[in-house]
Short mmCIF file of C-alpha atoms in Angstrom, two decimals:
data_model
loop_
_atom_site.label_atom_id
_atom_site.label_comp_id
_atom_site.label_asym_id
_atom_site.label_seq_id
_atom_site.Cartn_x
_atom_site.Cartn_y
_atom_site.Cartn_z
CA ALA A 1 24.19 112.06 138.38
CA GLY A 2 23.56 114.70 140.53
CA ARG A 3 23.98 118.70 140.92
CA ARG A 4 25.91 119.99 143.50
CA GLN A 5 24.30 122.08 145.54
CA PRO A 6 25.65 125.71 145.45
CA GLU A 7 27.33 127.08 148.36
CA SER A 8 25.91 130.21 150.23
CA LYS A 9 27.09 133.19 148.49
CA ILE A 10 29.37 134.68 151.15
CA PHE A 11 32.18 137.16 149.84
CA SER A 12 34.75 137.57 152.26
CA ARG A 13 38.56 137.97 152.50
CA GLY A 14 39.47 134.97 149.88
CA VAL A 15 41.40 131.87 150.43
CA TYR A 16 42.80 131.39 147.10
CA GLU A 17 44.09 127.84 146.64
CA ARG A 18 44.11 125.83 143.22
CA LYS A 19 43.30 122.24 143.79
CA THR A 20 43.08 119.47 141.32
CA LEU A 21 39.58 117.89 141.57
CA CYS A 22 39.62 115.09 139.07
CA GLY A 23 41.73 113.75 136.49
CA GLY A 24 39.31 112.50 133.51
CA GLU A 25 40.74 110.31 130.90
CA PRO A 26 44.67 110.48 130.00
CA GLY A 27 45.76 113.50 128.26
CA LEU A 28 42.39 115.63 129.54
CA PRO A 29 43.09 118.77 131.98
CA PRO A 30 41.40 118.22 135.39
CA ALA A 31 38.73 120.63 136.63
CA ASP A 32 40.33 123.25 138.66
CA HIS A 33 38.97 125.38 141.72
CA TYR A 34 39.83 127.43 144.33
CA ILE A 35 37.94 128.44 147.80
CA GLN A 36 36.98 132.09 147.84
CA GLY A 37 35.75 132.69 151.22
CA GLU A 38 32.66 130.03 151.76
CA ILE A 39 32.13 129.24 147.93
CA THR A 40 34.00 126.74 145.34
CA MET A 41 34.97 128.87 142.15
CA TYR A 42 35.63 126.43 139.28
CA GLU A 43 37.86 127.62 136.80
CA TYR A 44 37.48 124.58 134.40
CA ALA A 45 35.45 121.52 133.35
CA ARG A 46 35.76 118.17 132.41
CA THR A 47 36.32 117.93 128.71
CA ASP A 48 35.13 114.40 128.15
CA MET A 49 31.88 115.45 129.23
CA PRO A 50 28.75 116.89 127.42
CA ILE A 51 28.05 120.99 127.69
CA SER A 52 24.51 121.85 127.84
CA PHE A 53 22.19 124.75 128.21
CA PRO A 54 19.00 123.26 129.95
CA GLY A 55 17.42 126.50 130.63
CA LEU A 56 17.14 127.11 126.69
CA PHE A 57 17.18 123.54 125.43
CA GLY A 58 16.31 121.17 127.86
CA ASP A 59 18.18 117.69 127.42
CA TRP A 60 20.08 118.59 124.50
CA SER A 61 23.68 118.79 124.59
CA VAL A 62 26.96 118.99 122.54
CA ASN A 63 30.12 116.95 123.44
CA PRO A 64 32.97 117.81 121.47
CA SER A 65 36.32 116.84 122.00
CA PRO A 66 39.28 119.90 122.35
CA ILE A 67 41.19 117.95 120.07
CA ALA A 68 40.03 118.11 116.05
CA ILE A 69 42.87 116.20 114.62
CA PRO A 70 44.86 113.50 117.00
CA ILE A 71 48.48 114.23 115.98
CA GLY A 72 51.46 114.98 118.18
CA ASN A 73 50.32 117.49 120.71
CA GLY A 74 47.05 117.34 119.07
CA ILE A 75 45.59 120.07 116.59
CA ARG A 76 42.80 121.68 118.82
CA TRP A 77 39.62 123.18 117.61
CA TYR A 78 40.52 126.21 119.63
CA GLY A 79 43.50 126.71 117.29
CA ILE A 80 41.49 126.05 114.33
CA ILE A 81 38.76 128.43 115.44
CA ILE A 82 41.32 131.11 116.39
CA CYS A 83 42.27 130.89 112.76
CA ALA A 84 39.01 131.02 111.30
CA GLY A 85 38.64 134.21 113.32
CA LEU A 86 41.82 135.73 111.75
CA ILE A 87 41.27 134.89 108.42
CA LEU A 88 37.36 136.55 108.70
CA ALA A 89 39.24 139.49 110.12
CA VAL A 90 41.89 140.08 107.68
CA LEU A 91 39.13 139.55 104.55
CA PHE A 92 37.06 141.89 106.22
CA CYS A 93 39.82 144.33 106.80
CA CYS A 94 40.87 144.23 103.25
CA ARG A 95 37.20 145.25 102.22
CA GLN A 96 37.24 147.85 104.34
CA GLY A 97 40.76 149.22 103.80
CA LYS A 98 39.63 151.54 101.12
CA LYS A 99 37.42 153.77 103.93
CA TYR A 100 40.40 154.20 105.67
CA GLY A 101 43.41 155.15 102.89
CA ILE A 102 44.95 151.65 103.29
CA THR A 103 45.55 149.05 100.67
CA GLU A 104 45.15 145.15 100.64
CA ASP A 105 48.58 145.07 100.54
CA ASN A 106 49.37 147.17 103.96
CA VAL A 107 46.95 144.67 105.73
CA TYR A 108 49.03 141.59 104.18
CA ASP A 109 52.02 142.91 105.29
CA MET A 110 51.37 144.22 108.69
CA MET A 111 49.86 140.45 109.56
CA ILE A 112 53.07 138.90 108.42
CA TRP A 113 54.67 141.08 111.42
CA GLN A 114 51.58 140.70 113.66
CA ILE A 115 50.76 137.16 113.81
CA PRO A 116 54.09 135.87 115.13
CA LEU A 117 54.33 139.01 117.87
CA CYS A 118 51.06 138.88 118.85
CA ILE A 119 51.22 135.17 119.67
CA ILE A 120 54.32 136.02 121.91
CA GLY A 121 52.99 139.16 123.66
CA ALA A 122 49.76 137.02 124.36
CA ARG A 123 52.17 134.28 125.59
CA ILE A 124 54.27 136.56 127.86
CA TYR A 125 51.33 138.34 129.30
CA TYR A 126 49.91 135.18 130.49
CA VAL A 127 53.29 133.94 132.17
CA LEU A 128 54.08 137.27 133.98
CA PHE A 129 50.84 136.78 135.92
CA TYR A 130 50.80 133.37 136.34
CA LEU A 131 54.56 133.20 136.98
CA ASP A 132 54.35 130.49 139.79
CA LEU A 133 53.11 127.84 137.75
CA TYR A 134 56.79 128.19 135.84
CA ARG A 135 58.66 128.04 138.75
CA THR A 136 60.71 124.88 139.61
CA ALA A 137 61.42 123.21 142.84
CA ASP A 138 64.39 125.22 143.29
CA GLY A 139 62.93 128.42 142.80
CA GLY A 140 64.20 128.83 139.31
CA PHE A 141 61.79 128.66 135.85
CA ASN A 142 61.09 125.84 133.54
CA TRP A 143 61.70 127.73 130.29
CA GLY A 144 60.68 125.04 128.24
CA LYS A 145 56.95 125.26 129.78
CA MET A 146 57.25 128.60 129.51
CA ILE A 147 57.29 128.55 125.42
CA ALA A 148 54.67 125.48 125.60
CA VAL A 149 51.72 127.31 123.99
CA TRP A 150 50.32 124.52 123.14
CA ASP A 151 49.61 123.44 126.90
CA GLY A 152 47.43 126.68 126.83
CA GLY A 153 47.98 129.91 128.01
CA LEU A 154 47.34 133.21 126.06
CA ALA A 155 45.84 136.49 126.84
CA ILE A 156 44.36 138.76 124.51
CA TYR A 157 45.49 141.90 126.23
CA GLY A 158 48.92 141.03 125.93
CA ALA A 159 48.00 140.60 121.93
CA VAL A 160 46.33 144.12 121.70
CA ILE A 161 48.99 145.87 123.41
CA VAL A 162 51.75 144.53 120.98
CA ALA A 163 49.71 144.93 117.80
CA PHE A 164 49.32 148.63 118.92
CA PHE A 165 53.22 149.00 119.07
CA VAL A 166 53.70 146.96 115.76
CA LEU A 167 51.37 148.68 114.19
CA LEU A 168 53.18 152.16 114.97
CA VAL A 169 56.36 150.95 113.95
CA PHE A 170 54.89 149.52 110.69
CA CYS A 171 52.85 152.84 110.19
CA ARG A 172 56.06 155.04 110.49
CA LYS A 173 57.95 152.86 108.21
CA LYS A 174 55.39 152.59 105.39
CA LYS A 175 54.59 156.47 105.79
CA LEU A 176 50.67 155.62 106.89
CA SER A 177 48.18 156.65 109.25
CA PHE A 178 48.42 154.95 112.76
CA GLY A 179 44.94 156.32 113.61
CA ALA A 180 43.35 155.40 110.35
CA PHE A 181 45.17 151.98 110.41
CA ALA A 182 44.09 151.50 113.98
CA ASP A 183 40.19 152.59 113.10
CA LEU A 184 40.29 149.57 110.25
CA GLY A 185 42.63 147.08 112.70
CA VAL A 186 39.94 147.49 115.80
CA MET A 187 36.98 146.02 113.35
CA GLY A 188 39.35 143.29 112.67
CA LEU A 189 40.05 142.58 116.79
CA LEU A 190 36.14 142.56 117.39
CA ILE A 191 35.83 140.10 114.44
CA GLY A 192 38.21 137.74 115.86
CA GLN A 193 37.71 137.99 119.51
CA ALA A 194 33.77 137.17 118.70
CA VAL A 195 34.95 134.64 116.82
CA GLY A 196 37.73 132.94 118.95
CA ARG A 197 35.91 132.87 122.36
CA TRP A 198 33.80 130.15 120.72
CA GLY A 199 37.18 127.96 121.38
CA ASN A 200 36.79 128.53 125.29
CA PHE A 201 33.56 126.80 124.44
CA VAL A 202 34.86 123.58 123.04
CA ASN A 203 37.36 123.74 125.94
CA ARG A 204 34.86 124.14 128.59
CA GLU A 205 36.49 127.09 129.93
CA VAL A 206 35.95 130.90 130.19
CA PHE A 207 32.72 130.52 132.48
CA GLY A 208 31.44 132.36 135.47
CA GLY A 209 29.70 131.75 138.75
CA GLU A 210 27.02 129.84 139.17
CA THR A 211 23.58 130.92 138.38
CA ALA A 212 19.80 130.01 137.74
CA LEU A 213 19.53 132.21 134.69
CA PRO A 214 17.50 130.97 131.61
CA TRP A 215 20.67 130.73 129.44
CA ARG A 216 23.07 129.09 132.25
CA MET A 217 25.54 126.45 131.04
CA ARG A 218 25.40 123.50 132.34
CA VAL A 219 29.48 121.63 132.69
CA TRP A 220 30.42 118.76 134.47
CA VAL A 221 33.18 118.89 137.42
CA THR A 222 33.67 115.26 137.86
CA ALA A 223 32.06 112.32 136.33
CA SER A 224 28.82 112.32 138.42
CA GLU A 225 28.58 115.96 139.65
CA TYR A 226 28.03 119.16 137.52
CA ILE A 227 27.54 123.22 137.95
CA GLU A 228 25.43 125.35 136.13
CA VAL A 229 27.15 128.77 135.30
CA HIS A 230 27.19 132.12 133.46
CA PRO A 231 28.40 131.22 129.85
CA THR A 232 30.81 134.32 130.30
CA PHE A 233 32.68 133.40 126.53
CA LEU A 234 29.22 133.74 124.79
CA TYR A 235 28.73 137.26 126.44
CA GLU A 236 31.87 138.55 125.42
CA SER A 237 31.31 137.06 121.67
CA LEU A 238 27.99 138.70 121.66
CA TRP A 239 29.43 142.21 123.19
CA ASN A 240 32.35 142.61 120.43
CA LEU A 241 29.73 141.58 117.48
CA ALA A 242 27.51 144.47 119.16
CA GLY A 243 30.51 146.84 118.92
CA LEU A 244 31.50 146.10 115.39
CA ALA A 245 27.85 146.35 114.18
CA LEU A 246 28.13 149.91 115.94
CA ILE A 247 31.41 151.07 114.46
CA VAL A 248 30.33 150.01 111.01
CA PHE A 249 27.08 151.41 111.17
CA ILE A 250 26.85 154.55 113.11
CA ILE A 251 30.51 155.61 114.62
CA ALA A 252 32.74 154.91 111.15
CA LYS A 253 30.19 156.92 109.42
CA ALA A 254 30.66 160.16 111.82
CA ARG A 255 34.30 160.01 111.97
CA THR A 256 35.76 163.49 112.15
CA PHE A 257 39.44 162.35 113.16
CA ASP A 258 41.83 159.05 112.64
CA GLY A 259 41.64 156.98 115.82
CA GLU A 260 37.95 157.69 116.74
CA ASN A 261 36.68 153.82 116.08
CA THR A 262 40.06 152.90 118.15
CA CYS A 263 38.84 155.25 120.89
CA PHE A 264 35.43 153.47 120.64
CA TYR A 265 36.88 150.07 120.63
CA PHE A 266 38.55 150.59 123.78
CA ILE A 267 35.34 152.28 125.50
CA TRP A 268 33.23 149.69 124.26
CA TYR A 269 35.19 146.65 124.76
CA GLY A 270 36.70 147.94 128.22
CA LEU A 271 33.25 148.53 129.80
CA GLY A 272 32.13 144.94 128.82
CA ARG A 273 35.55 143.01 129.73
CA ALA A 274 35.42 144.86 133.14
CA TRP A 275 31.86 143.84 133.73
CA ILE A 276 32.48 140.40 132.29
CA GLU A 277 35.67 139.86 134.02
CA GLY A 278 34.21 140.47 137.41
CA VAL A 279 31.77 137.39 136.88
CA ARG A 280 34.47 134.68 135.21
CA THR A 281 36.15 132.52 137.85
CA ASP A 282 39.16 131.81 135.88
CA THR A 283 40.75 135.81 135.71
CA LEU A 284 44.25 136.57 136.08
CA LYS A 285 44.80 137.98 139.35
CA LEU A 286 47.43 140.98 140.05
CA PHE A 287 50.22 139.11 141.86
CA GLY A 288 47.91 138.25 144.59
CA TRP A 289 47.37 141.93 145.46
CA GLU A 290 43.88 142.59 147.09
CA LEU A 291 41.66 145.65 147.01
CA PHE A 292 38.96 146.07 149.72
CA GLY A 293 39.25 142.54 150.44
CA GLN A 294 38.83 140.91 146.86
CA PRO A 295 42.00 140.19 144.69
CA ILE A 296 42.73 142.54 141.89
CA ARG A 297 41.79 141.02 138.80
CA VAL A 298 44.24 142.39 135.65
CA SER A 299 41.88 142.37 133.01
CA GLN A 300 39.45 144.74 135.00
CA LEU A 301 41.83 147.23 136.23
CA LEU A 302 43.57 147.37 132.69
CA SER A 303 39.96 147.54 131.14
CA VAL A 304 39.33 150.36 133.39
CA LEU A 305 42.50 152.41 132.67
CA PHE A 306 41.94 151.78 128.93
CA VAL A 307 38.35 153.36 129.37
CA ILE A 308 39.58 156.32 130.70
CA ALA A 309 42.48 156.98 128.47
CA ALA A 310 40.45 156.41 125.41
CA ALA A 311 37.47 158.82 126.65
CA ALA A 312 40.13 161.57 127.41
CA VAL A 313 41.48 161.17 123.90
CA LEU A 314 38.19 161.11 122.23
CA ILE A 315 36.91 164.03 124.04
CA VAL A 316 40.18 166.30 123.33
CA ASN A 317 40.21 165.23 119.43
CA LYS A 318 36.18 165.60 119.05
CA ARG A 319 37.13 169.29 120.35
CA ARG A 320 39.60 169.63 117.52
CA HIS A 321 37.82 168.15 115.12
CA PRO A 322 34.04 168.90 115.71
CA HIS A 323 32.89 168.58 112.01
CA GLY A 324 33.75 167.53 108.67
CA GLN A 325 35.98 165.00 107.83
CA GLU A 326 38.41 166.88 106.26
CA ALA A 327 41.05 165.72 108.67
CA LEU A 328 40.92 162.05 107.87
CA PHE A 329 43.88 160.38 106.29
CA VAL A 330 41.77 158.76 103.51
CA ASN A 331 40.45 161.95 102.55
CA ARG A 332 43.87 163.84 102.77
CA ARG A 333 45.37 161.01 100.56
CA ALA A 334 42.54 160.99 97.98
CA ALA A 335 43.26 164.88 97.82
CA ALA A 336 46.89 164.57 97.14
CA ALA A 337 46.26 161.93 94.49
CA PRO A 338 45.77 164.33 91.49
CA ALA A 339 49.27 165.51 92.17
CA ALA A 340 50.98 162.19 91.99
CA PRO A 341 50.25 158.63 90.97
CA GLU A 342 48.31 156.85 94.04
CA ASP A 343 51.18 154.73 95.04
CA GLU A 344 53.13 157.60 95.19
CA ALA A 345 50.74 159.78 96.97
CA GLU A 346 52.18 160.88 100.65
CA ILE A 347 50.92 162.79 103.51
CA PRO A 348 53.13 165.48 104.44
CA GLU A 349 54.30 165.00 108.08
CA SER A 350 53.03 167.82 109.25
CA GLU A 351 49.68 166.46 108.79
CA GLU A 352 50.51 163.41 110.47
CA LYS A 353 49.23 164.46 114.01
CA GLU A 354 46.45 162.11 114.97
CA ILE A 355 46.36 159.98 117.89
#
């Protein structure tokens, strides 16, 4: 087995052409690639070949099958790992909820709405930016293929966007603070994202361009040819864990307004995602549009916009609430508790003015 020599790193106006390189075993996806200038950019690797980190562990490798239980379309490790991340996120939010004036029942009630709607949002977001993959020969749309989430295709930003709209409606109905619940929820998001990225590891996807760094990951694109790439799934997983630690041990303890954790999340995650997206090879493109001869990457653009918006909200609210935590929903709710039973204590609508 031999290593393909990396192409000369010449970045010019790209020619983007998705090509099937190899088939592999029945039911396994091919290794797809496109040509950018003079560089072959692989988006997926063979799922029937091992994964290794030669710069760290030498010849040691693992070869997990993406399918955990071969029933029907298959119960995949990706789905199991996503579910594990979701469970950990919900349990963590339930334990932290009291610090934000949110009960366990609030969290569980919210998840009943969030789970199905966020899956739909993640799928719609993905389909919109890969619309050509779902067109028929006569120019129509293959609606059956569009809803086939078991064939892959979910985008985290689609889920995040839907989650915040659902949360807004839920908080209005339940007379809860949107900012406080969002501050709690973004910690769960970071847990889910950190754990969920390991599903990409099993699928041999979400990796970057070739590198010689010590932590490079080796994946196979044919039965006899491998590439050594940036493990961008790992970069994002570690970045999210670092963001969670910063919120729990620093940001949350110094909160002066509801929504402060949320602002930090969008700044932290946006900066990390903008950087990591520039390294990845399978990123969503904005309808083939280009800027300075390079494709506009959807997640990079959205990340930058989120960072700018969150920074602006953070600055404005920090000026309004520079010191003290009296304005926090949990403290206002606690202050109202002596006058009424805890379950009936409500915050006057006039005071519900956070982001």
